[in-house]
Amino acid sequence: MTAPQTGPVGAGKSILIGPVRYAELCPDGRKLLLDAGFSLIENPGERPYTFEDMLPYLGQIHGAVAGVELWNEQVLSLAPNLRAIGRLGVGLDNLDLDAAAANGTFVSNVPGGNANAVAELAVGMLISLQRKIAVMDKDIRGGRWDRYTGSELCGKTLGLVGFGAIARLVARRISGFDTRIIASDPYADAEAAKALGVEIVPFDEVMARADLISVHAPHTPDTHHMINAKALALMKPHAVLINTSRGGLVDETALFQALQSGQIAGAALDVWESEPVSPDNPLLGLDNVLATTHAAADTVEAYRTVGLVTAQAIIDVFTGSEPQNLRNQPRVSAL
């Protein structure tokens, strides 16, 4: 890091904004960057940037607010002046941290910034699946009036795949329904589990014992398709699966087969292996699938938090301070 400079810290520096609707969703964070003197190159579309979209800007940018667009070694090698990437959220699977460090690029994220939003959607999905809310809504709009027998949460066993911040919030929220809670996580916080009344068990036991399964694991090479045919075969016929984490954790082909055959009762997916999900995805043709658009983190409150923290982290890099939630160790000076 270098000594602080005089004048606006962002003067003469450009920030590439990856997320769509940034001005609408993160007005406070955007203002923070503008007030610091940065010029913003904002995503004008309704979809994440592709490599081709980013290519004209890479050589001129000094910082970036990252969404789900890819920041791999190839992209970073074309951005020699890029010194700060603030991830507008938690997941880092689209960012090559080692390549960023080699490029002299500081990468930060906002762990916990949208945890409550994601946890609340997961709980909402559980209730919707159990009581067939989406099915009833669809049918009544189509002129069909019928009675649907759902299932209560009370007395059921919730299985959490992963026991990080979001999973712990789900456990706290769902405990009011008098459910039993089990979780699988090789790095589980034993004290947190004890405080929440959560039993830590092996992954296979979660899949076999739970009536309700909610996935909250990071997507890594080791966890890719961890919810596969073998894991799904362990589930009870009345069990449901919720995924608000990352699409690559679930083998969609195996999930479709399990749902279509009645091997499991239902699934709710906020995340997909390929996004935006194709309308031709066979999962969308099943009545026992609840689908949303990777929107678990999308609340006014969450966007305000992550927008401000991300903007401040970028500013910190250029003022010579270490950004909050730094996730790599760049090998050269930031400036």
Coordinates of C-alpha atoms in Angstrom, one line a residue:
M1 CA 0.0 0.0 0.0
T2 CA 1.2 3.6 -0.7
A3 CA 0.8 6.8 1.2
P4 CA -2.5 8.6 1.0
Q5 CA -2.8 11.1 -1.9
T6 CA -4.4 14.6 -2.0
G7 CA -7.7 15.2 -3.7
P8 CA -10.5 12.7 -4.4
V9 CA -9.1 9.2 -4.0
G10 CA -11.0 8.0 -7.1
A11 CA -10.0 10.9 -9.4
G12 CA -9.0 9.5 -12.8
K13 CA -10.0 6.0 -11.9
S14 CA -12.8 3.8 -13.3
I15 CA -14.8 1.1 -11.7
L16 CA -16.6 -1.6 -13.7
I17 CA -20.0 -2.4 -12.2
G18 CA -20.9 -6.0 -13.0
P19 CA -24.3 -6.4 -11.3
V20 CA -27.4 -5.3 -13.2
R21 CA -29.6 -2.5 -11.9
Y22 CA -26.8 -1.4 -9.6
A23 CA -28.0 2.2 -9.5
E24 CA -31.5 1.1 -8.4
L25 CA -30.5 -1.6 -5.9
C26 CA -27.4 0.0 -4.3
P27 CA -27.9 3.7 -4.5
D28 CA -26.0 4.3 -1.2
G29 CA -22.9 2.3 -2.2
R30 CA -23.0 3.9 -5.7
K31 CA -23.1 7.4 -4.1
L32 CA -20.1 6.5 -1.9
L33 CA -18.0 5.6 -5.0
L34 CA -19.1 8.7 -6.9
D35 CA -18.4 11.0 -3.9
A36 CA -14.9 9.5 -3.8
G37 CA -14.3 10.6 -7.3
F38 CA -14.5 7.3 -9.2
S39 CA -16.0 7.1 -12.7
L40 CA -18.5 4.2 -13.0
I41 CA -18.9 1.9 -16.0
E42 CA -22.3 0.4 -15.3
N43 CA -23.9 -2.7 -16.7
P44 CA -26.8 -1.4 -18.9
G45 CA -28.3 -4.7 -19.6
E46 CA -30.6 -7.2 -17.8
R47 CA -28.1 -10.1 -17.6
P48 CA -24.6 -10.6 -16.2
Y49 CA -21.6 -9.5 -18.2
T50 CA -20.0 -12.0 -20.6
F51 CA -16.3 -12.0 -21.4
E52 CA -17.1 -10.2 -24.6
D53 CA -19.1 -7.5 -22.7
M54 CA -16.2 -6.9 -20.4
L55 CA -13.4 -7.0 -22.9
P56 CA -13.6 -3.3 -24.1
Y57 CA -13.2 -2.1 -20.5
L58 CA -10.6 -4.4 -19.0
G59 CA -7.6 -2.4 -20.0
Q60 CA -8.9 0.9 -18.5
I61 CA -10.5 -0.1 -15.2
H62 CA -8.9 0.3 -11.7
G63 CA -11.6 -1.4 -9.7
A64 CA -14.7 -3.5 -10.0
V65 CA -17.9 -4.3 -8.2
A66 CA -18.3 -8.0 -9.1
G67 CA -21.6 -9.9 -9.5
V68 CA -21.6 -13.4 -10.9
E69 CA -19.6 -12.6 -14.0
L70 CA -16.4 -14.6 -14.4
W71 CA -13.1 -13.2 -13.2
N72 CA -10.6 -15.9 -14.1
E73 CA -6.9 -15.7 -15.1
Q74 CA -7.7 -14.8 -18.7
V75 CA -9.9 -11.9 -17.7
L76 CA -7.5 -10.6 -15.0
S77 CA -4.5 -10.8 -17.3
L78 CA -6.2 -8.2 -19.5
A79 CA -6.8 -5.8 -16.6
P80 CA -3.2 -4.7 -15.6
N81 CA -4.5 -1.6 -13.7
L82 CA -7.2 -3.5 -11.7
R83 CA -6.4 -3.1 -8.0
A84 CA -9.6 -3.8 -6.2
I85 CA -12.6 -6.2 -6.7
G86 CA -15.4 -5.9 -4.3
R87 CA -17.8 -8.9 -4.5
L88 CA -21.4 -7.7 -4.1
G89 CA -22.2 -10.7 -1.9
V90 CA -20.5 -13.7 -0.5
G91 CA -19.7 -16.4 -3.1
L92 CA -16.3 -16.3 -4.6
D93 CA -16.5 -19.3 -7.0
N94 CA -16.5 -17.0 -10.0
L95 CA -13.3 -15.3 -8.9
D96 CA -9.8 -16.7 -9.2
L97 CA -8.2 -15.5 -6.0
D98 CA -4.7 -16.7 -6.9
A99 CA -4.8 -15.1 -10.3
A100 CA -6.1 -11.9 -8.7
A101 CA -3.2 -11.9 -6.2
A102 CA -0.7 -12.4 -9.0
N103 CA -2.3 -9.4 -10.8
G104 CA -2.0 -7.2 -7.7
T105 CA -5.7 -7.2 -7.3
F106 CA -7.3 -7.0 -3.8
V107 CA -10.5 -9.1 -3.5
S108 CA -13.1 -8.7 -0.8
N109 CA -16.6 -9.9 -0.2
V110 CA -19.4 -9.4 2.3
P111 CA -19.9 -12.5 4.4
G112 CA -23.2 -12.3 6.3
G113 CA -24.4 -9.2 4.4
N114 CA -27.3 -11.1 2.8
A115 CA -27.4 -14.1 5.2
N116 CA -30.8 -13.1 6.7
A117 CA -32.3 -12.6 3.2
V118 CA -31.2 -16.0 2.0
A119 CA -32.3 -17.8 5.2
E120 CA -35.7 -16.2 5.0
L121 CA -36.3 -17.3 1.4
A122 CA -35.2 -20.9 2.3
V123 CA -37.7 -21.0 5.1
G124 CA -40.4 -19.6 2.8
M125 CA -39.6 -22.2 0.2
L126 CA -40.0 -25.0 2.8
I127 CA -43.4 -23.7 3.8
S128 CA -44.5 -23.2 0.2
L129 CA -43.5 -26.8 -0.8
Q130 CA -45.0 -28.4 2.3
R131 CA -48.4 -26.5 1.9
K132 CA -48.4 -26.5 -2.0
I133 CA -48.8 -22.7 -2.1
A134 CA -47.4 -22.2 -5.6
V135 CA -49.4 -25.1 -7.0
M136 CA -52.7 -23.7 -5.5
D137 CA -51.8 -20.2 -6.8
K138 CA -51.2 -21.5 -10.3
D139 CA -54.4 -23.6 -10.4
I140 CA -56.7 -21.0 -9.0
R141 CA -55.5 -18.5 -11.7
G142 CA -56.2 -21.2 -14.2
G143 CA -59.8 -21.6 -13.1
R144 CA -59.4 -24.7 -11.0
W145 CA -60.7 -24.7 -7.4
D146 CA -59.6 -27.7 -5.4
R147 CA -58.4 -28.8 -2.0
Y148 CA -54.8 -29.7 -1.5
T149 CA -53.4 -31.8 1.4
G150 CA -50.1 -30.4 2.5
S151 CA -47.8 -31.4 5.4
E152 CA -46.9 -29.5 8.5
L153 CA -43.3 -28.5 9.6
C154 CA -44.1 -29.3 13.2
G155 CA -42.5 -32.6 14.2
K156 CA -40.4 -32.9 11.1
T157 CA -36.6 -33.2 10.9
L158 CA -34.8 -30.5 9.0
G159 CA -31.4 -31.5 7.6
L160 CA -28.9 -28.7 6.8
V161 CA -26.1 -29.5 4.3
G162 CA -23.5 -27.0 5.6
F163 CA -23.6 -25.1 8.9
G164 CA -22.3 -21.7 8.1
A165 CA -23.9 -18.3 8.8
I166 CA -26.9 -18.8 6.6
A167 CA -27.6 -22.4 7.8
R168 CA -27.4 -21.2 11.4
L169 CA -30.0 -18.5 10.6
V170 CA -32.3 -21.1 9.0
A171 CA -32.0 -23.2 12.1
R172 CA -32.9 -20.3 14.3
R173 CA -35.9 -19.3 12.2
I174 CA -37.2 -22.9 11.7
S175 CA -36.9 -23.8 15.4
G176 CA -40.1 -21.9 16.1
F177 CA -42.0 -24.6 14.2
D178 CA -40.9 -27.3 16.7
T179 CA -38.7 -29.1 14.2
R180 CA -35.8 -31.3 15.0
I181 CA -32.6 -30.1 13.3
I182 CA -29.6 -32.0 12.1
A183 CA -26.7 -30.7 10.0
S184 CA -23.6 -32.0 8.2
D185 CA -20.5 -29.8 7.9
P186 CA -16.8 -30.9 8.4
Y187 CA -16.1 -27.5 9.8
A188 CA -19.2 -27.1 12.0
D189 CA -19.0 -24.8 15.0
A190 CA -19.8 -27.2 17.8
E191 CA -20.7 -24.5 20.2
A192 CA -23.1 -22.8 17.8
A193 CA -24.7 -26.2 17.1
K194 CA -25.2 -26.9 20.8
A195 CA -26.7 -23.4 21.4
L196 CA -29.2 -24.0 18.6
G197 CA -30.0 -27.5 19.5
V198 CA -28.6 -28.8 16.2
E199 CA -27.1 -32.3 16.0
I200 CA -24.0 -32.6 13.8
V201 CA -24.1 -35.9 11.8
P202 CA -22.5 -37.3 8.6
F203 CA -23.8 -36.1 5.2
D204 CA -25.4 -39.5 4.4
E205 CA -27.3 -39.4 7.7
V206 CA -28.7 -36.0 6.9
M207 CA -29.9 -37.2 3.5
A208 CA -31.5 -40.3 5.0
R209 CA -33.0 -39.0 8.2
A210 CA -34.3 -35.5 7.2
D211 CA -37.9 -34.8 6.0
L212 CA -36.7 -31.4 4.8
I213 CA -33.3 -30.7 3.4
S214 CA -31.8 -27.3 2.8
V215 CA -28.4 -26.9 1.1
H216 CA -26.0 -24.2 2.3
A217 CA -22.6 -25.4 1.3
P218 CA -20.0 -23.6 -0.8
H219 CA -19.4 -24.8 -4.4
T220 CA -15.9 -26.2 -4.8
P221 CA -14.5 -29.0 -6.9
D222 CA -15.0 -31.2 -3.9
T223 CA -18.7 -30.3 -3.4
H224 CA -19.7 -30.2 -7.1
H225 CA -22.7 -32.4 -7.6
M226 CA -22.6 -33.5 -3.9
I227 CA -26.4 -33.9 -4.3
N228 CA -26.2 -36.7 -6.9
A229 CA -28.2 -39.8 -7.7
K230 CA -26.5 -41.7 -4.8
A231 CA -27.4 -38.9 -2.3
L232 CA -31.0 -38.5 -3.6
A233 CA -31.5 -42.3 -3.3
L234 CA -31.0 -41.9 0.5
M235 CA -33.9 -39.5 0.9
K236 CA -37.3 -40.4 2.1
P237 CA -40.1 -40.5 -0.5
H238 CA -41.9 -37.6 1.2
A239 CA -38.8 -35.5 1.7
V240 CA -38.1 -32.2 -0.1
L241 CA -34.9 -30.5 -1.2
I242 CA -34.2 -26.8 -1.1
N243 CA -31.1 -25.2 -2.7
T244 CA -30.4 -21.5 -2.2
S245 CA -26.6 -21.9 -2.3
R246 CA -25.1 -22.7 -5.7
G247 CA -26.5 -24.6 -8.7
G248 CA -23.4 -26.7 -9.2
L249 CA -24.0 -28.5 -5.9
V250 CA -27.0 -30.4 -7.3
D251 CA -26.9 -32.8 -10.3
E252 CA -30.0 -31.5 -12.1
T253 CA -30.3 -34.6 -14.2
A254 CA -30.4 -36.9 -11.2
L255 CA -32.8 -34.5 -9.4
F256 CA -35.2 -34.5 -12.3
Q257 CA -35.2 -38.3 -12.4
A258 CA -35.8 -38.5 -8.6
L259 CA -38.7 -36.0 -8.8
Q260 CA -40.3 -37.4 -11.9
S261 CA -40.2 -41.0 -10.5
G262 CA -41.6 -40.0 -7.1
Q263 CA -38.4 -41.0 -5.4
I264 CA -38.6 -37.7 -3.5
A265 CA -41.6 -35.4 -3.1
G266 CA -40.4 -32.0 -4.2
A267 CA -37.7 -29.4 -4.7
A268 CA -37.3 -25.7 -4.6
L269 CA -34.4 -24.2 -6.5
D270 CA -33.2 -20.6 -6.4
V271 CA -29.9 -21.5 -8.1
W272 CA -29.2 -23.5 -11.3
E273 CA -26.3 -25.2 -12.9
S274 CA -26.6 -22.7 -15.9
E275 CA -28.0 -19.3 -15.3
P276 CA -30.2 -17.8 -16.6
V277 CA -31.9 -21.1 -16.5
S278 CA -33.3 -22.2 -19.9
P279 CA -37.1 -22.4 -20.3
D280 CA -36.5 -25.8 -21.7
N281 CA -34.9 -27.1 -18.5
P282 CA -37.0 -30.3 -17.7
L283 CA -37.2 -29.4 -14.1
L284 CA -39.4 -26.4 -15.0
G285 CA -42.0 -28.8 -16.4
L286 CA -42.6 -30.5 -13.0
D287 CA -45.4 -29.4 -10.7
N288 CA -43.4 -30.5 -7.7
V289 CA -40.6 -28.0 -8.4
L290 CA -40.7 -24.4 -7.1
A291 CA -38.4 -22.2 -9.1
T292 CA -36.9 -18.7 -8.5
T293 CA -34.3 -16.6 -10.2
H294 CA -31.2 -16.7 -8.0
A295 CA -33.0 -14.0 -5.9
A296 CA -32.5 -15.3 -2.3
A297 CA -30.2 -12.4 -1.5
D298 CA -32.3 -9.8 -3.1
T299 CA -33.9 -7.6 -0.4
V300 CA -33.7 -3.9 0.1
E301 CA -31.9 -4.4 3.4
A302 CA -29.3 -6.8 2.0
Y303 CA -28.5 -4.7 -1.0
R304 CA -28.0 -1.6 1.1
T305 CA -25.5 -3.5 3.4
V306 CA -23.5 -5.2 0.7
G307 CA -23.5 -2.1 -1.5
L308 CA -22.0 0.1 1.2
V309 CA -19.5 -2.5 2.4
T310 CA -18.3 -3.3 -1.1
A311 CA -17.9 0.3 -2.0
Q312 CA -16.0 1.1 1.2
A313 CA -13.7 -1.9 0.6
I314 CA -12.7 -0.5 -2.8
I315 CA -12.1 2.9 -1.4
D316 CA -10.0 1.5 1.3
V317 CA -7.6 -0.1 -1.2
F318 CA -7.0 3.2 -2.8
T319 CA -6.5 5.1 0.5
G320 CA -3.8 2.6 1.6
S321 CA -6.0 0.7 4.1
E322 CA -6.6 -3.0 4.1
P323 CA -10.2 -3.6 3.0
Q324 CA -12.6 -5.4 5.3
N325 CA -13.0 -9.1 4.5
L326 CA -9.9 -9.3 2.3
R327 CA -9.8 -12.7 0.7
N328 CA -6.4 -12.8 -0.9
Q329 CA -2.9 -11.4 -0.5
P330 CA -1.8 -9.5 -3.6
R331 CA 1.9 -9.7 -4.4
V332 CA 2.4 -6.1 -5.5
S333 CA 1.5 -2.6 -4.2
A334 CA -2.1 -1.6 -4.8
L335 CA -1.2 1.6 -6.4

